[in-house]
Short mmCIF file of C-alpha atoms in Angstrom, two decimals:
data_model
loop_
_atom_site.label_atom_id
_atom_site.label_comp_id
_atom_site.label_asym_id
_atom_site.label_seq_id
_atom_site.Cartn_x
_atom_site.Cartn_y
_atom_site.Cartn_z
CA ASP G 1 0.00 0.00 0.00
CA ALA G 2 1.39 3.39 -0.99
CA GLY G 3 -0.13 5.18 1.96
CA VAL G 4 -1.62 8.64 1.75
CA ILE G 5 -0.09 10.60 -1.10
CA GLN G 6 0.22 14.36 -1.07
CA SER G 7 1.48 16.74 -3.71
CA PRO G 8 3.39 18.88 -3.98
CA ARG G 9 5.75 18.20 -1.08
CA HIS G 10 6.95 21.78 -1.09
CA GLU G 11 5.34 24.90 -2.49
CA VAL G 12 6.75 28.40 -2.51
CA THR G 13 4.50 31.11 -3.84
CA GLU G 14 3.97 34.82 -3.65
CA MET G 15 1.24 36.53 -1.74
CA GLY G 16 -1.96 36.75 -3.72
CA GLN G 17 -1.37 33.64 -5.77
CA GLU G 18 -3.69 30.66 -5.79
CA VAL G 19 -2.37 27.49 -4.19
CA THR G 20 -3.80 24.02 -4.67
CA LEU G 21 -2.77 21.10 -2.49
CA ARG G 22 -3.66 17.57 -3.49
CA CYS G 23 -4.30 14.37 -1.61
CA LYS G 24 -4.91 10.76 -2.53
CA PRO G 25 -6.20 8.76 0.45
CA ILE G 26 -5.57 5.11 1.09
CA SER G 27 -7.80 2.94 -1.05
CA GLY G 28 -10.87 1.78 0.86
CA HIS G 29 -10.73 4.58 3.40
CA ASN G 30 -13.90 6.64 3.45
CA SER G 31 -12.88 9.46 5.79
CA LEU G 32 -10.44 12.19 4.81
CA PHE G 33 -9.02 14.97 6.94
CA TRP G 34 -7.07 18.13 6.16
CA TYR G 35 -4.84 19.51 8.92
CA ARG G 36 -2.53 22.48 9.23
CA GLN G 37 0.53 22.50 11.50
CA THR G 38 2.45 25.55 12.64
CA MET G 39 4.79 26.22 15.52
CA MET G 40 2.44 28.81 16.95
CA ARG G 41 -0.88 26.98 16.67
CA GLY G 42 0.17 23.34 16.61
CA LEU G 43 -1.99 20.84 14.73
CA GLU G 44 -5.36 22.19 13.56
CA LEU G 45 -8.14 20.27 11.84
CA LEU G 46 -9.36 22.30 8.88
CA ILE G 47 -12.04 20.09 7.39
CA TYR G 48 -13.00 16.46 7.13
CA PHE G 49 -15.02 14.40 4.69
CA ASN G 50 -16.92 11.18 5.08
CA ASN G 51 -17.90 9.32 1.93
CA ASN G 52 -16.80 12.37 -0.08
CA VAL G 53 -19.19 14.67 1.80
CA PRO G 54 -17.83 17.51 3.95
CA ILE G 55 -18.93 16.86 7.51
CA ASP G 56 -17.34 19.70 9.40
CA ASP G 57 -15.51 22.66 7.90
CA SER G 58 -15.57 24.81 11.02
CA GLY G 59 -11.80 24.72 11.15
CA MET G 60 -11.36 26.40 7.79
CA PRO G 61 -9.88 29.73 8.75
CA GLU G 62 -11.39 31.99 6.12
CA ASP G 63 -13.33 32.06 2.89
CA ARG G 64 -10.00 32.07 1.12
CA PHE G 65 -9.78 28.38 1.96
CA SER G 66 -11.85 25.78 0.16
CA ALA G 67 -11.72 22.00 -0.06
CA LYS G 68 -13.28 19.49 -2.39
CA MET G 69 -13.49 15.75 -2.66
CA PRO G 70 -14.91 14.91 -6.08
CA ASN G 71 -14.41 11.18 -5.61
CA ALA G 72 -13.18 8.65 -3.10
CA SER G 73 -9.58 8.79 -4.31
CA PHE G 74 -8.86 12.50 -4.55
CA SER G 75 -9.19 15.70 -2.57
CA THR G 76 -7.92 19.23 -2.97
CA LEU G 77 -7.37 22.12 -0.59
CA LYS G 78 -7.25 25.48 -2.28
CA ILE G 79 -6.14 28.84 -0.93
CA GLN G 80 -7.07 31.86 -2.99
CA PRO G 81 -5.57 34.39 -2.54
CA SER G 82 -2.70 33.15 -0.42
CA GLU G 83 -1.18 35.22 2.38
CA PRO G 84 2.13 34.93 4.27
CA ARG G 85 0.27 33.79 7.40
CA ASP G 86 -0.90 30.73 5.48
CA SER G 87 2.67 29.41 5.56
CA ALA G 88 2.52 26.05 7.31
CA VAL G 89 2.72 22.33 6.76
CA TYR G 90 -0.57 20.94 5.49
CA PHE G 91 -1.34 17.30 6.16
CA CYS G 92 -3.93 15.05 4.68
CA ALA G 93 -5.03 11.95 6.59
CA SER G 94 -7.46 9.15 5.87
CA ALA G 95 -9.28 6.53 7.92
CA ASN G 96 -11.82 3.84 7.32
CA GLY G 97 -14.61 5.63 8.98
CA ARG G 98 -14.98 4.52 12.55
CA THR G 99 -14.27 6.89 15.42
CA TYR G 100 -11.94 4.35 16.97
CA ASN G 101 -9.91 3.72 13.86
CA GLU G 102 -6.56 5.37 13.50
CA GLN G 103 -5.90 8.02 10.93
CA PHE G 104 -3.09 7.56 8.44
CA PHE G 105 -1.19 10.71 7.60
CA GLY G 106 0.47 11.74 4.39
CA PRO G 107 3.97 13.28 4.35
CA GLY G 108 2.60 16.80 4.23
CA THR G 109 2.99 19.81 1.97
CA ARG G 110 5.24 22.56 3.25
CA LEU G 111 3.76 25.83 2.01
CA THR G 112 5.70 29.07 2.06
CA VAL G 113 3.94 32.25 1.00
CA LEU G 114 6.32 35.14 0.44
CA ALA Y 1 -16.09 20.52 26.08
CA GLN Y 2 -13.73 17.77 25.02
CA SER Y 3 -10.06 18.44 25.51
CA VAL Y 4 -6.66 16.81 25.73
CA ALA Y 5 -3.78 18.13 27.80
CA GLN Y 6 -0.14 17.27 27.44
CA PRO Y 7 1.32 19.17 30.37
CA GLU Y 8 4.95 18.97 29.29
CA ASP Y 9 6.23 20.78 26.22
CA GLN Y 10 9.44 18.79 26.39
CA VAL Y 11 10.71 15.69 28.16
CA ASN Y 12 14.40 14.87 28.45
CA VAL Y 13 15.50 11.32 29.19
CA ALA Y 14 18.87 9.59 29.15
CA GLU Y 15 19.21 6.66 26.78
CA GLY Y 16 18.38 3.40 28.52
CA ASN Y 17 16.19 5.01 31.15
CA PRO Y 18 12.43 4.58 31.28
CA LEU Y 19 10.36 7.33 29.74
CA THR Y 20 6.88 8.68 30.37
CA VAL Y 21 4.98 11.21 28.28
CA LYS Y 22 1.87 12.44 30.04
CA CYS Y 23 -1.63 12.91 28.68
CA THR Y 24 -4.91 13.72 30.40
CA TYR Y 25 -8.26 14.10 28.75
CA SER Y 26 -11.73 15.44 29.32
CA VAL Y 27 -14.57 13.86 27.37
CA SER Y 28 -18.13 12.84 28.04
CA GLY Y 29 -18.82 9.17 27.62
CA ASN Y 30 -16.28 6.47 27.00
CA PRO Y 31 -13.13 7.76 25.32
CA TYR Y 32 -11.14 6.33 22.49
CA LEU Y 33 -7.51 7.31 23.11
CA PHE Y 34 -4.59 7.47 20.72
CA TRP Y 35 -0.88 8.19 20.64
CA TYR Y 36 0.91 9.34 17.51
CA VAL Y 37 4.56 10.12 16.86
CA GLN Y 38 5.98 12.66 14.43
CA TYR Y 39 9.59 12.46 13.32
CA PRO Y 40 11.21 15.57 11.78
CA ASN Y 41 9.79 16.50 8.39
CA ARG Y 42 7.35 13.60 8.45
CA GLY Y 43 3.63 13.10 8.92
CA LEU Y 44 2.19 11.72 12.13
CA GLN Y 45 2.38 7.96 12.62
CA PHE Y 46 -0.01 5.92 14.72
CA LEU Y 47 1.59 4.29 17.78
CA LEU Y 48 -1.23 2.75 19.77
CA LYS Y 49 -4.82 3.16 20.87
CA TYR Y 50 -7.18 2.29 23.68
CA ILE Y 51 -10.73 1.39 22.75
CA THR Y 52 -11.90 -0.98 25.47
CA GLY Y 53 -10.66 -3.90 27.53
CA ASP Y 54 -7.23 -4.17 29.13
CA ASN Y 55 -6.09 -0.83 30.48
CA LEU Y 56 -2.50 -1.49 29.38
CA VAL Y 57 -2.11 -1.14 25.65
CA LYS Y 58 1.01 -2.13 23.76
CA GLY Y 59 2.01 -0.50 20.50
CA SER Y 60 4.76 0.03 18.00
CA TYR Y 61 8.48 0.42 18.77
CA GLY Y 62 8.12 -1.00 22.30
CA PHE Y 63 5.80 1.73 23.53
CA GLU Y 64 2.86 1.12 25.82
CA ALA Y 65 0.22 3.27 27.46
CA GLU Y 66 -2.00 2.84 30.46
CA PHE Y 67 -5.59 4.00 30.52
CA ASN Y 68 -6.60 5.27 33.95
CA LYS Y 69 -10.27 6.15 34.05
CA SER Y 70 -10.27 7.61 37.56
CA GLN Y 71 -7.42 9.95 36.73
CA THR Y 72 -8.58 10.49 33.14
CA SER Y 73 -5.06 9.82 31.97
CA PHE Y 74 -3.40 7.90 29.18
CA HIS Y 75 0.34 8.21 29.74
CA LEU Y 76 2.78 6.86 27.17
CA LYS Y 77 5.65 4.76 28.49
CA LYS Y 78 8.67 2.81 27.41
CA PRO Y 79 10.92 0.80 29.73
CA SER Y 80 14.21 1.71 28.03
CA ALA Y 81 14.55 4.78 25.83
CA LEU Y 82 16.49 4.86 22.58
CA VAL Y 83 18.03 7.93 20.94
CA SER Y 84 15.87 7.12 17.93
CA ASP Y 85 12.74 7.68 20.06
CA SER Y 86 13.46 11.40 19.96
CA ALA Y 87 10.44 12.93 18.24
CA LEU Y 88 7.23 14.85 18.80
CA TYR Y 89 4.45 12.85 20.47
CA PHE Y 90 0.75 13.64 20.25
CA CYS Y 91 -2.09 12.33 22.36
CA ALA Y 92 -5.62 12.41 20.92
CA VAL Y 93 -9.13 11.45 22.00
CA SER Y 94 -12.41 10.75 20.32
CA ARG Y 95 -15.66 9.16 21.39
CA LYS Y 96 -18.52 7.31 19.84
CA GLY Y 97 -20.81 9.65 18.03
CA SER Y 98 -18.22 12.38 17.62
CA ASN Y 99 -18.27 12.08 13.85
CA TYR Y 100 -14.78 10.71 13.46
CA GLN Y 101 -13.02 13.74 14.89
CA LEU Y 102 -9.91 13.46 16.98
CA ILE Y 103 -9.20 16.10 19.61
CA TRP Y 104 -5.46 16.60 19.68
CA GLY Y 105 -3.06 17.54 22.42
CA ALA Y 106 -0.44 20.19 21.77
CA GLY Y 107 2.36 17.66 21.51
CA THR Y 108 5.37 16.82 23.66
CA LYS Y 109 8.88 16.93 22.34
CA LEU Y 110 10.82 13.92 23.59
CA ILE Y 111 14.59 14.21 23.62
CA ILE Y 112 16.67 11.14 24.38
CA LYS Y 113 20.28 11.92 25.18
CA PRO Y 114 23.05 9.36 24.61
#
């Protein structure tokens, strides 16, 4: 199993540009989570999907952030326009849909907004 | 409100000594408890979980954790620390009916000195 796949691994962009982060969950997993990690705020849940449907997006910081899951094997997190304070490591994780099942994390995308 | 506390930002242990990383939680109902480890520049990796049954749970890399309901704690332990155990450790909790969400602790940096 390839695990959770995220791309790109690193992204450097300028303020105001659109950024799209991509995630492929583990096959057969029906829950998908987007997290953001910074030194200041630690690990924050942004949004999670179950069976491709967004369940809770209360962690999405602003309208500049949006996430989609068009099918069971792909999700995107988009930031438009990006700001320097969006610089962080963004993780995608998947699980097979029970509250007691562990989440499997991807390697993360390190985003730097200049 | 549900919460997880990791009271120590950092724990320093000499190699070969036992280690403990503390975690306490607050949740209504029966908790599902997790420990994850994050090595530098990597995503979080699942270590172990408590769902029900034996209060002592064994996990990866020789780690174990003890669920203590009366003290609402789930401390992570290892009898003999290795330098390679140096990493960031996260405790998390969920419960039945919480829609798959994990509530995360702030993380504890574990440093094992040779």
